[in-house]
CSV table of C-alpha atoms in Angstrom, one decimal:
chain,number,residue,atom,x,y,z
A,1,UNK,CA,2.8,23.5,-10.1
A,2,UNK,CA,0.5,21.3,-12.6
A,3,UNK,CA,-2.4,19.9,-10.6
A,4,UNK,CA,-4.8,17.6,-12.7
A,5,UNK,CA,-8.3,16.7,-10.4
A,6,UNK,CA,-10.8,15.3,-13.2
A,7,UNK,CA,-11.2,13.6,-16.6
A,8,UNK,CA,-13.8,12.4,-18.6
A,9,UNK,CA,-13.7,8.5,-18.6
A,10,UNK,CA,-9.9,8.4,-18.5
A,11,UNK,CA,-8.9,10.2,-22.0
A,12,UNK,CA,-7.1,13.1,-19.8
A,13,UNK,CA,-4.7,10.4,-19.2
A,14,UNK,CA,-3.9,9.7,-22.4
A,15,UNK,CA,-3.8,13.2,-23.8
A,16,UNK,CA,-1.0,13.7,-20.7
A,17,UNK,CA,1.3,10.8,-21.9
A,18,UNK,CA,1.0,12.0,-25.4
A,19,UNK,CA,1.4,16.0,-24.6
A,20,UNK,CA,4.4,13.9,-22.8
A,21,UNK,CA,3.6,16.2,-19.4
A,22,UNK,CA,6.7,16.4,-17.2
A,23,UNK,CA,6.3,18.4,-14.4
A,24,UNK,CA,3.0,17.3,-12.6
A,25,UNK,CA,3.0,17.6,-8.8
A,26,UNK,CA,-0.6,16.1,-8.2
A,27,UNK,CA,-3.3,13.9,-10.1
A,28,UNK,CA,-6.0,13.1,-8.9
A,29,UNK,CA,-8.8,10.6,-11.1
A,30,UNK,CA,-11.2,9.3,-8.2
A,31,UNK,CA,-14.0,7.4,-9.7
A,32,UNK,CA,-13.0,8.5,-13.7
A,33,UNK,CA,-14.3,4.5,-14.6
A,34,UNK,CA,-10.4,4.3,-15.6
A,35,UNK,CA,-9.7,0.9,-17.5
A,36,UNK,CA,-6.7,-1.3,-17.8
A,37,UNK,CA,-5.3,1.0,-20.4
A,38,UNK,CA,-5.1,3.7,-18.4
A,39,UNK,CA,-3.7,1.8,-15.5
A,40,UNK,CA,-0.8,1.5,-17.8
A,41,UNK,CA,-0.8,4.7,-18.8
A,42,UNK,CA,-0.8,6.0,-15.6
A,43,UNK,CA,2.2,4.0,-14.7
A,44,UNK,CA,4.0,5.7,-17.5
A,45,UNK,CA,3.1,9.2,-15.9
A,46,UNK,CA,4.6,8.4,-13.0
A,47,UNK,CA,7.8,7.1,-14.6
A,48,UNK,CA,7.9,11.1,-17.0
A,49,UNK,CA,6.9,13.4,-14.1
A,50,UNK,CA,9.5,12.7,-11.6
A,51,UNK,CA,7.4,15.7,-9.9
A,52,UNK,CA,4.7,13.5,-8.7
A,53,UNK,CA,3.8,14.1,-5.3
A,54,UNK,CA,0.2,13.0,-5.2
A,55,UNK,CA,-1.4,10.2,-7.0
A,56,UNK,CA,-5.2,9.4,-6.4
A,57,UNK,CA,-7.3,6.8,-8.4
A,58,UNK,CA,-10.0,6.2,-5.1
A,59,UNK,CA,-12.9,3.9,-6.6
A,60,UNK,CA,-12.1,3.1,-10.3
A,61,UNK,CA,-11.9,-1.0,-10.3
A,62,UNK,CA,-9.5,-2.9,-11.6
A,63,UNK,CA,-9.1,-6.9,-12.1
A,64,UNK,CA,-5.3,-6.7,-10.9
A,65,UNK,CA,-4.0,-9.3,-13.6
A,66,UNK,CA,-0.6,-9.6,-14.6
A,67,UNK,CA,-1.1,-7.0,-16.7
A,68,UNK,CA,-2.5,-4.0,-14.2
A,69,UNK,CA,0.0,-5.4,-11.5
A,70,UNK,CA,2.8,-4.2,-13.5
A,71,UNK,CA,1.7,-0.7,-12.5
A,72,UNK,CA,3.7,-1.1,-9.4
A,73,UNK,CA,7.1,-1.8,-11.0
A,74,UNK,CA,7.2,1.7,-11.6
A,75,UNK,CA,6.4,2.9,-8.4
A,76,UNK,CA,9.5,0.8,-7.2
A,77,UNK,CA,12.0,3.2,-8.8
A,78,UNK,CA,9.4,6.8,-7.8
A,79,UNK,CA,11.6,8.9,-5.9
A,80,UNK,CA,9.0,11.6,-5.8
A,81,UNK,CA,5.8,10.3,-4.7
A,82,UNK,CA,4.5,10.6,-1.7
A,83,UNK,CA,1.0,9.8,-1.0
A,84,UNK,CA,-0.5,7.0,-3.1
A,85,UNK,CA,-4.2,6.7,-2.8
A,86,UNK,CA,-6.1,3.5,-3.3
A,87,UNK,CA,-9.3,3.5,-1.8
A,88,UNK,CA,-12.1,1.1,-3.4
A,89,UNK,CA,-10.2,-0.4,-6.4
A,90,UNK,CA,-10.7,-3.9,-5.3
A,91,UNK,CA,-7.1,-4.9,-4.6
A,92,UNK,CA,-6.6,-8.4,-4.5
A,93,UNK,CA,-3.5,-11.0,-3.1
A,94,UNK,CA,-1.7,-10.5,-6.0
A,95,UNK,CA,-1.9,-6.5,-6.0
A,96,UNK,CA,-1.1,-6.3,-2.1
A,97,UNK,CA,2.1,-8.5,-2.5
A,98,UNK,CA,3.3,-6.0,-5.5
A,99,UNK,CA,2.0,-3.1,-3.2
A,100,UNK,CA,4.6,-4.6,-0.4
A,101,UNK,CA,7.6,-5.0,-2.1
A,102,UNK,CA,6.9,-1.5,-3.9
A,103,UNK,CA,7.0,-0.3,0.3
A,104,UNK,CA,10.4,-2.9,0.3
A,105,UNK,CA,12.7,-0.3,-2.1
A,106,UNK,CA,10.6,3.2,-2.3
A,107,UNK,CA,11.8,5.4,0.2
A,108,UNK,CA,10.0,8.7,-0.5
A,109,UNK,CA,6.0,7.3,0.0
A,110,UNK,CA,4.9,8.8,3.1
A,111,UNK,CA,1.1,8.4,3.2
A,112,UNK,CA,-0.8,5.3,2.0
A,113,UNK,CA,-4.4,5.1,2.1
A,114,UNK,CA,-6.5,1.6,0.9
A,115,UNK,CA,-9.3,2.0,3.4
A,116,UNK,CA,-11.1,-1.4,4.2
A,117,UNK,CA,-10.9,-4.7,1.5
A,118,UNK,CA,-12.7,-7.6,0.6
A,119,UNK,CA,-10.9,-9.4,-2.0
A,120,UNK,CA,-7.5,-10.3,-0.4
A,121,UNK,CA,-6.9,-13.1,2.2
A,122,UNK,CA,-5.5,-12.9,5.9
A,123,UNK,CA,-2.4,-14.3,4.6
A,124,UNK,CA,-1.6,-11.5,2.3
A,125,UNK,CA,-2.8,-8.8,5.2
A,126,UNK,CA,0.4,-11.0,6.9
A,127,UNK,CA,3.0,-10.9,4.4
A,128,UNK,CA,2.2,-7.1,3.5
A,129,UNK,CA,2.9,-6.0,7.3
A,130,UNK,CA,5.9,-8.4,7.0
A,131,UNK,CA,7.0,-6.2,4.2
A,132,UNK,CA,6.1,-3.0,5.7
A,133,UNK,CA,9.1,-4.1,7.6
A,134,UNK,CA,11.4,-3.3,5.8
A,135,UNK,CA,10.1,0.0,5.3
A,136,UNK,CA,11.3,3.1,6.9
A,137,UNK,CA,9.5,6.3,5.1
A,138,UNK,CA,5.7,5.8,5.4
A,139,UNK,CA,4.1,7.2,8.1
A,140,UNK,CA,0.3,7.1,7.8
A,141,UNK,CA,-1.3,4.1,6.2
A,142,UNK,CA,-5.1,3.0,6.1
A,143,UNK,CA,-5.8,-0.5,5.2
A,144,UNK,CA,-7.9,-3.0,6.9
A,145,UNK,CA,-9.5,-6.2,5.7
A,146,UNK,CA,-13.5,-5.7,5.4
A,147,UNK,CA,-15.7,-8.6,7.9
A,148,UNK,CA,-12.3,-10.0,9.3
A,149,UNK,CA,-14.1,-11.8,12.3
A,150,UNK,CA,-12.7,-15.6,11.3
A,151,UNK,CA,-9.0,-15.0,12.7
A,152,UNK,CA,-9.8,-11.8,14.8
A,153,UNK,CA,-6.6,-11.9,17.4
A,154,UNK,CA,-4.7,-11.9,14.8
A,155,UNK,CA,-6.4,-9.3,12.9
A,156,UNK,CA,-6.3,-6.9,15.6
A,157,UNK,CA,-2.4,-7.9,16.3
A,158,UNK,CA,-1.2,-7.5,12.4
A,159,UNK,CA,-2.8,-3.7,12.6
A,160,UNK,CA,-1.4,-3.2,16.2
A,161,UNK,CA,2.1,-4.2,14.8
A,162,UNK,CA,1.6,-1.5,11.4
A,163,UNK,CA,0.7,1.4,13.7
A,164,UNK,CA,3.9,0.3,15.7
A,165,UNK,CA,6.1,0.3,12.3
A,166,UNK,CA,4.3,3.7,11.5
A,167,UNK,CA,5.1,5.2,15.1
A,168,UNK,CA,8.5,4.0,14.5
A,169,UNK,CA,8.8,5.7,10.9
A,170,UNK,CA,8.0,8.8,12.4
A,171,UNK,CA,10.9,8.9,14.8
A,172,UNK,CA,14.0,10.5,13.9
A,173,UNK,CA,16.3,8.9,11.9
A,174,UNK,CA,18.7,8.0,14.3
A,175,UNK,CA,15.9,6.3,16.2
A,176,UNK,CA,14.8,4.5,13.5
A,177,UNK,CA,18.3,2.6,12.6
A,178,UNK,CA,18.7,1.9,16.2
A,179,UNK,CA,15.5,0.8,16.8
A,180,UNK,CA,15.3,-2.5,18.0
A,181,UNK,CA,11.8,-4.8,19.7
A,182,UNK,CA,12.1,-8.2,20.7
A,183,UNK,CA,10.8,-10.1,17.8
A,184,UNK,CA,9.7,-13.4,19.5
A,185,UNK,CA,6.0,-12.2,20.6
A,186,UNK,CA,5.6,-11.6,16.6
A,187,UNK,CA,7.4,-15.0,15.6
A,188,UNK,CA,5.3,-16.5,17.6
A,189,UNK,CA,2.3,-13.9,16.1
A,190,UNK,CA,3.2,-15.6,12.5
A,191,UNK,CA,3.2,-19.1,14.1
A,192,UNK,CA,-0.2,-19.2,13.8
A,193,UNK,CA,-0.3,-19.7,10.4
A,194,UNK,CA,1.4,-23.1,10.8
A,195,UNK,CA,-1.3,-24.4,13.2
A,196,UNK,CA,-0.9,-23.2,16.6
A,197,UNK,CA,-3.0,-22.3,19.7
A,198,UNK,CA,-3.8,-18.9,21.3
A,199,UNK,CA,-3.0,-18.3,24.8
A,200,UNK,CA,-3.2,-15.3,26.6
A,201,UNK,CA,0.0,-12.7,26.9
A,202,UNK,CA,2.2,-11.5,24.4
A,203,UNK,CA,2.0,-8.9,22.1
A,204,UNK,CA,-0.8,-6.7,23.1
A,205,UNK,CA,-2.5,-9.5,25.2
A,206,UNK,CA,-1.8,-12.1,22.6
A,207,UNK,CA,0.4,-15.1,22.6
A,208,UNK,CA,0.7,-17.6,19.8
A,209,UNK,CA,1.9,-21.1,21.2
A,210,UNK,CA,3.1,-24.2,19.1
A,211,UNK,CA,0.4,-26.9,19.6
């Protein structure tokens, strides 16, 4: 097994595309000041080494253009990876949406960790759960938005509905294609968005009423 832990300012991930490195397990480049470069080289690393298990690049910021957000096509087609680490790299709306619909199609990625964000909107916490949907191979995920107090009910009812997608996940897999909730509480959860009034019940002692 090939494990790579450190680099000096990103040129180990270059030297690793061009040595053209196939059979790495884990890589791990937490706070390496990585660049948009070696975003994109990255995602070419994970595309040669269909080995890749663990990828880690905690606290090196990006600017997520359309550029950098093309790093997530390639984890759409990963068949290997399974824990993708994100923590402190200033995702934004645009990045979180790609993020979802990698969780849409990827069915290996089992542990997901963003930790708390500043930069992306309510709205894109919503439509990322709504994608996480669809998902039925991740079973630990850490993401949280950073000073949510504006829209708190349904802050606190978006991460209550991903721990019950992740607690779902880690049923078997019988369970998990026969599994089944009532989806008007959380209809009624993404209500909200098109102006409607809080009420008590529901999901987790929150119901969303048209006004």
């Amino acid at each position: 097994m090939k494990k790579v832990e450190k680099n000096e300012n990103g040129k180990l991930c270059l030297a690793l595309i061009v040595a053209k490195c196939r059979d790495l397990e884990t890589l791990r480049l937490e706070n390496q000041a990585l660049q948009e470069v070696f975003l994109m080289t990255l995602a070419f690393i994970v595309r040669n080494n269909p080995k890749l298990r663990v990828l880690n690049i905690d606290r090196n910021l990006f600017s997520w253009d359309a550029r950098e957000i093309n790093f997530f096509q390639f984890l759409k087609i990963t068949t290997s990876l399974q824990e993708l680490s994100l923590r402190e790299c200033d995702l934004n709306d645009q990045a979180l949406d790609s993020l979802g619909e990698v969780l849409k199609s990827n069915k290996s990625l089992k542990r997901l960790y963003i930790g708390k964000v500043h930069l992306f909107s309510l709205k894109a916490f919503r439509r990322f759960v709504q994608a996480l949907e669809s998902n039925t191979s991740l079973v630990e995920c850490d993401i949280d938005i950073d000073s949510c107090t504006t829209h708190f009910l349904v802050h606190t009812a978006l991460k209550n509905r991903i721990q019950k997608i992740l607690k779902r996940n880690r049923k078997p897999r019988q369970n998990i294609l026969s599994f089944k909730e009532s989806e008007n509480s959380y209809s009624q959860l993404l209500c909200y968005f098109n102006k409607t009034e809080i009420s008590d019940g529901g999901p987790d002692g929150i119901a969303l009423t048209s006004a």
